[in-house]
mmCIF file of C-alpha atoms in Angstrom:
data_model
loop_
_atom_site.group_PDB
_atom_site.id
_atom_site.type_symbol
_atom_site.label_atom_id
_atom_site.label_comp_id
_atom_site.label_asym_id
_atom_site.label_seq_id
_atom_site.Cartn_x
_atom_site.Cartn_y
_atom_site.Cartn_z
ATOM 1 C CA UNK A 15 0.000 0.000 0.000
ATOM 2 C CA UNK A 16 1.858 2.595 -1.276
ATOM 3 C CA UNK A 17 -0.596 5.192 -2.938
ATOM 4 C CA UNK A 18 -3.360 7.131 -1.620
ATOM 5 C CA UNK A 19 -5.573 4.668 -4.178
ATOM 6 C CA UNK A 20 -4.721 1.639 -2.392
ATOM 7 C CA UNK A 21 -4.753 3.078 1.176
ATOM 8 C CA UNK A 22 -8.272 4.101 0.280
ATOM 9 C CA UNK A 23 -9.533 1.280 -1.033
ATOM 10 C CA UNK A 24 -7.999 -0.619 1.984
ATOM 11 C CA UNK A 25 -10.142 2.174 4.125
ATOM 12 C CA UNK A 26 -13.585 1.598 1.989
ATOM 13 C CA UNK A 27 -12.869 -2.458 2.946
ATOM 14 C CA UNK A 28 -12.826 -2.571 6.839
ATOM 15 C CA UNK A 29 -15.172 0.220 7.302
ATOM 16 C CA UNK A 30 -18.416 -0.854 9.217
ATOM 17 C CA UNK A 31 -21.463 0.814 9.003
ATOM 18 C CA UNK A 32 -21.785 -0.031 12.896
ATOM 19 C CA UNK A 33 -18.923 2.269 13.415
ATOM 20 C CA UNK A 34 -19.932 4.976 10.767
ATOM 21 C CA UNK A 35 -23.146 5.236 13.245
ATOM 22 C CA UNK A 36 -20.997 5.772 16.138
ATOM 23 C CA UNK A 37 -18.775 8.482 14.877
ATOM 24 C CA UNK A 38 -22.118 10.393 13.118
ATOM 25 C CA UNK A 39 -23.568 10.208 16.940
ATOM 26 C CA UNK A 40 -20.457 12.342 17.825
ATOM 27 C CA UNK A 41 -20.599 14.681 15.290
ATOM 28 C CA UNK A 42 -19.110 13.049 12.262
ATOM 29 C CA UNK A 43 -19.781 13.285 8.640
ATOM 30 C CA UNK A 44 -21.322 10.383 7.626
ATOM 31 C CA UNK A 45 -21.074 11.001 4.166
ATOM 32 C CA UNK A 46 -16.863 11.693 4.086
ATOM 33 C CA UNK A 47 -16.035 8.239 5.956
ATOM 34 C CA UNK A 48 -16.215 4.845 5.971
ATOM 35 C CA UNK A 49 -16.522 4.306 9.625
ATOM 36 C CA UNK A 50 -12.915 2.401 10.323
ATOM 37 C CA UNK A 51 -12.134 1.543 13.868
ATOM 38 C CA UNK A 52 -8.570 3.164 15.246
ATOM 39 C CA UNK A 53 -7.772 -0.141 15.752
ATOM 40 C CA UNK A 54 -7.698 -0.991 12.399
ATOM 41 C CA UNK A 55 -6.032 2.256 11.157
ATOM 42 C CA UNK A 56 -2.794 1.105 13.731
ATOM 43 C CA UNK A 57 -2.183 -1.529 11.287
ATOM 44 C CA UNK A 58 -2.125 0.659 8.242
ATOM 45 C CA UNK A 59 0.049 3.385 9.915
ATOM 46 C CA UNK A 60 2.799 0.662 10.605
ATOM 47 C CA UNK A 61 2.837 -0.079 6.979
ATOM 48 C CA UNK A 62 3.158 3.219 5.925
ATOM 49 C CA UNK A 63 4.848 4.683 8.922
ATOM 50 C CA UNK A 64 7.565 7.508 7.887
ATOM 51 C CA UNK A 65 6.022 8.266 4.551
ATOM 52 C CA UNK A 66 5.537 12.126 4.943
ATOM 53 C CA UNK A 67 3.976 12.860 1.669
ATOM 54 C CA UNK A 68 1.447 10.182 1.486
ATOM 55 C CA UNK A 69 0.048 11.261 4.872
ATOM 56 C CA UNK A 70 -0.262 14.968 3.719
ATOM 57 C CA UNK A 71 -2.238 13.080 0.680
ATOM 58 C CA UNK A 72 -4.471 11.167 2.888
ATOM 59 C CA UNK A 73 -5.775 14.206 4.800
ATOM 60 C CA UNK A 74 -6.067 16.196 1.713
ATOM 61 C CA UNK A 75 -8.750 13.574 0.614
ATOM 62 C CA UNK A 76 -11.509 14.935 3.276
ATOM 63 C CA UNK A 77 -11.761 11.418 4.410
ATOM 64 C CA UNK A 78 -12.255 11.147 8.422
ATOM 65 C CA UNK A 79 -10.844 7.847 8.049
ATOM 66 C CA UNK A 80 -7.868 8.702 5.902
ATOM 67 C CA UNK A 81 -7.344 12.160 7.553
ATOM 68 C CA UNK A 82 -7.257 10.375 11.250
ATOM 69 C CA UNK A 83 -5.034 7.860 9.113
ATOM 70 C CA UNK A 84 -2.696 10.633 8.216
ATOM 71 C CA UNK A 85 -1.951 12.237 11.673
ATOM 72 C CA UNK A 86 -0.753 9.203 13.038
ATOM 73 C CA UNK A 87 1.752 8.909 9.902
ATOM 74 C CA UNK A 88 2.802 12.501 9.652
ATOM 75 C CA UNK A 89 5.730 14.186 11.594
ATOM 76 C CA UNK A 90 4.745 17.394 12.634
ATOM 77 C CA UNK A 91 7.579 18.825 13.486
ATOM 78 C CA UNK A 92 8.757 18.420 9.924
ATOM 79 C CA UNK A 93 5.252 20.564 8.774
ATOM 80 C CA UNK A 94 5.308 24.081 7.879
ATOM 81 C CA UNK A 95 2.638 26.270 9.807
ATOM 82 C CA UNK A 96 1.180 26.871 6.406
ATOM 83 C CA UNK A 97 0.828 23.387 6.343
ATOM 84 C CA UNK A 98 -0.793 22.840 9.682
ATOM 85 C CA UNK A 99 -3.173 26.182 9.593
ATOM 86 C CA UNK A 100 -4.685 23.995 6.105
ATOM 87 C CA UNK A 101 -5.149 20.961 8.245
ATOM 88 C CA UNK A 102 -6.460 22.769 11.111
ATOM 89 C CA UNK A 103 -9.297 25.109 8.952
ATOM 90 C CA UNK A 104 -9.842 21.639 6.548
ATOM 91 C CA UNK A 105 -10.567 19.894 10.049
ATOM 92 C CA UNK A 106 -14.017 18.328 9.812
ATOM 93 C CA UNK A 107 -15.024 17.028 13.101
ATOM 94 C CA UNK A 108 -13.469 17.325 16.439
ATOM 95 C CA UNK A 109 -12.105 13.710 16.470
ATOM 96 C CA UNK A 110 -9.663 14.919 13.900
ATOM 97 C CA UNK A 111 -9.425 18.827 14.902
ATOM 98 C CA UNK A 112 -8.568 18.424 18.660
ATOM 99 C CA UNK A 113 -7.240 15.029 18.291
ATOM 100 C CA UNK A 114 -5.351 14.625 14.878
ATOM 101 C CA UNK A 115 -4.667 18.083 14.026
ATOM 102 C CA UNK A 116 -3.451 18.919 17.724
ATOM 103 C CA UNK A 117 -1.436 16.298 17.997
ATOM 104 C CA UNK A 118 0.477 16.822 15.254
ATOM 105 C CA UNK A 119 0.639 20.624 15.434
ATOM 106 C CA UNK A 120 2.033 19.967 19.255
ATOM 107 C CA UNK A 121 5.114 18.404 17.477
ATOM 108 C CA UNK A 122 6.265 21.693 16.040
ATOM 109 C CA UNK A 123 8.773 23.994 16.756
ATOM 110 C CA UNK A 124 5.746 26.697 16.551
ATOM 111 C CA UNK A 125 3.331 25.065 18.611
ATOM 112 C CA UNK A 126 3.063 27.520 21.508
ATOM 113 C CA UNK A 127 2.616 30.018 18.743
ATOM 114 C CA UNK A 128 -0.018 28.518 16.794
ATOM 115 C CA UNK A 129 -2.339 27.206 20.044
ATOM 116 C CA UNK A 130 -2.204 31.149 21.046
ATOM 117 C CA UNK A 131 -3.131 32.480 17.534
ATOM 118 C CA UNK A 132 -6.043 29.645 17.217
ATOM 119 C CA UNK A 133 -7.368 29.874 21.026
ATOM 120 C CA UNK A 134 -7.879 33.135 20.080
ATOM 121 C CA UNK A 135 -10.136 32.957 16.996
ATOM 122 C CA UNK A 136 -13.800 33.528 16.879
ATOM 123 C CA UNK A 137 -14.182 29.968 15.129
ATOM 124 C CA UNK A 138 -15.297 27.423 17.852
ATOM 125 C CA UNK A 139 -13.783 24.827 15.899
ATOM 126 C CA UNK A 140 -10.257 26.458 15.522
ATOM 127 C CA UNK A 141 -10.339 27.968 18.697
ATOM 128 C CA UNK A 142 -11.107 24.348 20.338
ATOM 129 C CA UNK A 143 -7.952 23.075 18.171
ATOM 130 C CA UNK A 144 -5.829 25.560 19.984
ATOM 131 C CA UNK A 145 -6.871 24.735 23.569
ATOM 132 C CA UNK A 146 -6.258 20.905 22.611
ATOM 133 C CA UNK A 147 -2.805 21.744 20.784
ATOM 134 C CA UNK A 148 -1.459 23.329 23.982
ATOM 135 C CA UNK A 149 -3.286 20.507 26.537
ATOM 136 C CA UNK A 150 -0.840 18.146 23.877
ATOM 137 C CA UNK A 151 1.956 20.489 24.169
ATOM 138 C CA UNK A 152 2.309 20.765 28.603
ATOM 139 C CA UNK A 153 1.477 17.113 28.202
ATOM 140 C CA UNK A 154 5.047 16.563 26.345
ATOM 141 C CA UNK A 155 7.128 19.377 26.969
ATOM 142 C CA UNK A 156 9.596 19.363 29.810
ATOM 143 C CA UNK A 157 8.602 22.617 31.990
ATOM 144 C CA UNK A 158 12.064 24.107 31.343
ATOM 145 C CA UNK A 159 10.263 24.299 27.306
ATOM 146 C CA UNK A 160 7.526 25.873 28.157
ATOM 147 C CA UNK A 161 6.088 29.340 28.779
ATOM 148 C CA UNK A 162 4.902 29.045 32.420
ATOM 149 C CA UNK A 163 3.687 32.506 32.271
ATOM 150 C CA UNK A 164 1.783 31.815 29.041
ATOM 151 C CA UNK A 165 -0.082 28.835 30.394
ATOM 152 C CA UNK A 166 -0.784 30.950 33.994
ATOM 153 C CA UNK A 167 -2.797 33.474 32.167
ATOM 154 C CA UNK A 168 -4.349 31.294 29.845
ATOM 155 C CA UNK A 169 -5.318 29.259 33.109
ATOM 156 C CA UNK A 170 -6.846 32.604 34.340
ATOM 157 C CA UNK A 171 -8.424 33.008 30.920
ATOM 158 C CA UNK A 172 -10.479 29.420 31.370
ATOM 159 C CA UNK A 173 -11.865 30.932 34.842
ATOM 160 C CA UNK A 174 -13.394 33.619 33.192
ATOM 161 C CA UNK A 175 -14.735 32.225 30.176
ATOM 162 C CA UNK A 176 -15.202 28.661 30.080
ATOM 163 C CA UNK A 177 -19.001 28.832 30.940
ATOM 164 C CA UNK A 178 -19.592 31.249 28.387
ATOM 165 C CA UNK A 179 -17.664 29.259 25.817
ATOM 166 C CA UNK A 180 -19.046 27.187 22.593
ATOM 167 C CA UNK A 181 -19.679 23.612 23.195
ATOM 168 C CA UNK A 182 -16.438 21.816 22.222
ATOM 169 C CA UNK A 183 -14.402 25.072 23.108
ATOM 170 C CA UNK A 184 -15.345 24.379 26.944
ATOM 171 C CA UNK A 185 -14.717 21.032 26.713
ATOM 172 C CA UNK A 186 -10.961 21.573 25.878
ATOM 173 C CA UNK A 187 -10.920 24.485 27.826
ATOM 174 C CA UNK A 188 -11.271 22.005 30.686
ATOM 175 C CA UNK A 189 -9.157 19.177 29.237
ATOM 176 C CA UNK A 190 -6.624 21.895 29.327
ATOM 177 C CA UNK A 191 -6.944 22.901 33.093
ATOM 178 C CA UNK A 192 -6.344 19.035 33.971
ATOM 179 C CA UNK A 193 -3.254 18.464 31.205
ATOM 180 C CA UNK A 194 -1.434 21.500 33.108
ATOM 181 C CA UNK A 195 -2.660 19.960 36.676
ATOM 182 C CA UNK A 196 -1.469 16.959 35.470
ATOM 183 C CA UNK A 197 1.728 17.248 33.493
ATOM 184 C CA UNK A 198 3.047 20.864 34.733
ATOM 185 C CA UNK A 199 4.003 20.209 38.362
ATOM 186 C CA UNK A 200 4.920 24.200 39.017
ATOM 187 C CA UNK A 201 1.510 24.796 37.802
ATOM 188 C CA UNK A 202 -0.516 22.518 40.201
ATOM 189 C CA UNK A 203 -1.644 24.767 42.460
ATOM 190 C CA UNK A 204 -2.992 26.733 40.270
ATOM 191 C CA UNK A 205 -4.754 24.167 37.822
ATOM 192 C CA UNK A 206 -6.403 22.906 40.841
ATOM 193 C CA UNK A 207 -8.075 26.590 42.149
ATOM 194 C CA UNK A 208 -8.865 27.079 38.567
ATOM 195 C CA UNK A 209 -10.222 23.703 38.631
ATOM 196 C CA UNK A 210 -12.555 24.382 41.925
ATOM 197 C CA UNK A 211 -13.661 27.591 40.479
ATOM 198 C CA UNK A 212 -15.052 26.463 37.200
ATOM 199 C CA UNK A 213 -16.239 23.302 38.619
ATOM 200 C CA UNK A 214 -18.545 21.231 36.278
ATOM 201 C CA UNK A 215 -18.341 22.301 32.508
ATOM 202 C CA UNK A 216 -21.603 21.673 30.570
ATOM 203 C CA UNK A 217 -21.332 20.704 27.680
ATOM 204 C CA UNK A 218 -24.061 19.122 25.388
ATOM 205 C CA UNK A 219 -22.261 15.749 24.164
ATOM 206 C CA UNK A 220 -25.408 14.949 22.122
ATOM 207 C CA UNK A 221 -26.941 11.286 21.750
ATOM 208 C CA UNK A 222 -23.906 9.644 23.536
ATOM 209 C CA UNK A 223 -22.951 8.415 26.883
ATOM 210 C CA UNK A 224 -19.990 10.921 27.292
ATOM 211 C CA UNK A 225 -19.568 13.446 30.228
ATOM 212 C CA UNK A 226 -17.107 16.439 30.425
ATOM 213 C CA UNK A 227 -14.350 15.180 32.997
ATOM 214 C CA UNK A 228 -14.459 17.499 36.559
ATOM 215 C CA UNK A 229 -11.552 19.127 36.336
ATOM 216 C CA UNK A 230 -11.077 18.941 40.151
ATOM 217 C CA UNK A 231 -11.337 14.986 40.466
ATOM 218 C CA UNK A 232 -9.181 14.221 37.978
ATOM 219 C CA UNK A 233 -6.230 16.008 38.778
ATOM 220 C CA UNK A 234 -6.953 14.511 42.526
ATOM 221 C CA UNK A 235 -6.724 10.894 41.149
ATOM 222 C CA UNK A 236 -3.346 11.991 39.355
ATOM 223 C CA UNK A 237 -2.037 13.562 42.747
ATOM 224 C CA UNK A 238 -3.010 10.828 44.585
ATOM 225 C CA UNK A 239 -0.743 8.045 42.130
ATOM 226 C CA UNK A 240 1.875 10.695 42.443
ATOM 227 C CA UNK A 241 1.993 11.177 38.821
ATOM 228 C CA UNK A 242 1.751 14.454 38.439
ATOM 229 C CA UNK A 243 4.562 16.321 35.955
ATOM 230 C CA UNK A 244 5.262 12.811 34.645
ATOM 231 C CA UNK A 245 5.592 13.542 30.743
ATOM 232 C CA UNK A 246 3.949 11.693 28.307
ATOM 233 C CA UNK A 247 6.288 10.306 25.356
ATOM 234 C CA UNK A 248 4.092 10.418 22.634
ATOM 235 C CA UNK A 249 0.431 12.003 22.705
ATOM 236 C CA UNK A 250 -0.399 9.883 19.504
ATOM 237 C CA UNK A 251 -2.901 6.992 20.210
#
């Protein structure tokens, strides 16, 4: 499998339609994927691990499937942010913009910069991209890398919006108070006052059985393994 035809062909083959009604119950477009578990797409990106152009190919197609596909192959640090601001506008559900696109974009040299410049536009779906690319980033990053004043105000920021915020923006507004309670040990203190002043986040997560995490409990279950600032390797899964 060595061209986008064959990957996609491959795709069309172990989609389910099981799985296509899954993802549409989150928010997916049912009619640009063929409903392939992540699973499945592990095996492909071993095959095809490395191969920089084909993955900038795959997400090009507007697939879910092949765009998901192509995150996991692509190394972001050797994108351009030209290259990742197209990804992160062609972005077409939040599996792939807070997921994929962050994850990748948190690989860059110009992470930091980008998260700031998206958290701060008046497109939910970019500005949710942002808060998830920097929740990646502090979840990586050794402290010494990262702007500790930066992530302070934009923990202030959460306090004072996050309950006026768009759906999915909230969401990662709180997934990023618990990433910097979680990964950023100078930063715990404050994660977890943010974290008791914004207390639950509601968020509609339509006709599923998902719930927005309380910020407050799970950065007490990290504290309590005595995990907290422990770096994650990879934030690819």
């Amino acid at each position: 499998m060595n061209t986008v035809t064959e990957i996609m062909a491959e795709l069309k083959k172990l989609g389910s339609e099981q799985t296509r009604k899954t993802f549409a119950r989150h928010g997916a477009p049912v009619d640009q994927m063929f409903g392939v578990k992540v699973g499945d797409l592990k095996t492909i990106v071993k095959k095809i691990k490395g191969q920089q152009k084909l993955a900038l190919e795959l997400y090009a197609t507007g697939n879910s499937d092949a765009m998901y596909l192509a995150g996991s192959v692509a190394d972001g640090e050797a994108m351009s942010k030209k290259e990742l601001e197209l990804w992160a506008k062609q972005a077409t559900w939040y599996m792939i913009s807070e997921y994929t696109v962050a994850w990748v974009a948190s690989e860059n040299a110009a992470a930091a910069e980008l998260a700031m410049k998206w958290i701060k536009s008046k497109t939910p779906k970019i500005a949710a991209t942002g808060w998830a690319t920097y929740a990646s980033l502090v979840s990586v990053r050794s402290d010494e890398e990262l702007d500790l004043a930066q992530i302070q105000e934009l923990l202030e920021l959460v306090g004072l919006q996050v309950h006026a915020a768009p759906g999915r923006v909230a969401y990662t507004m709180n997934n990023f108070v618990i990433c910097v309670g979680s990964y950023v040990k100078p930063l715990l203190a404050k994660a977890k006052a943010i974290a008791k002043k914004i207390g639950v986040v509601q968020v509609d997560m339509g006709d599923t059985s998902c719930k927005v995490p309380l910020a407050t409990e799970t950065i007490a279950k990290i504290e309590a393994m005595n995990r907290v600032g422990q770096k994650r390797k990879n934030v690819k899964c």
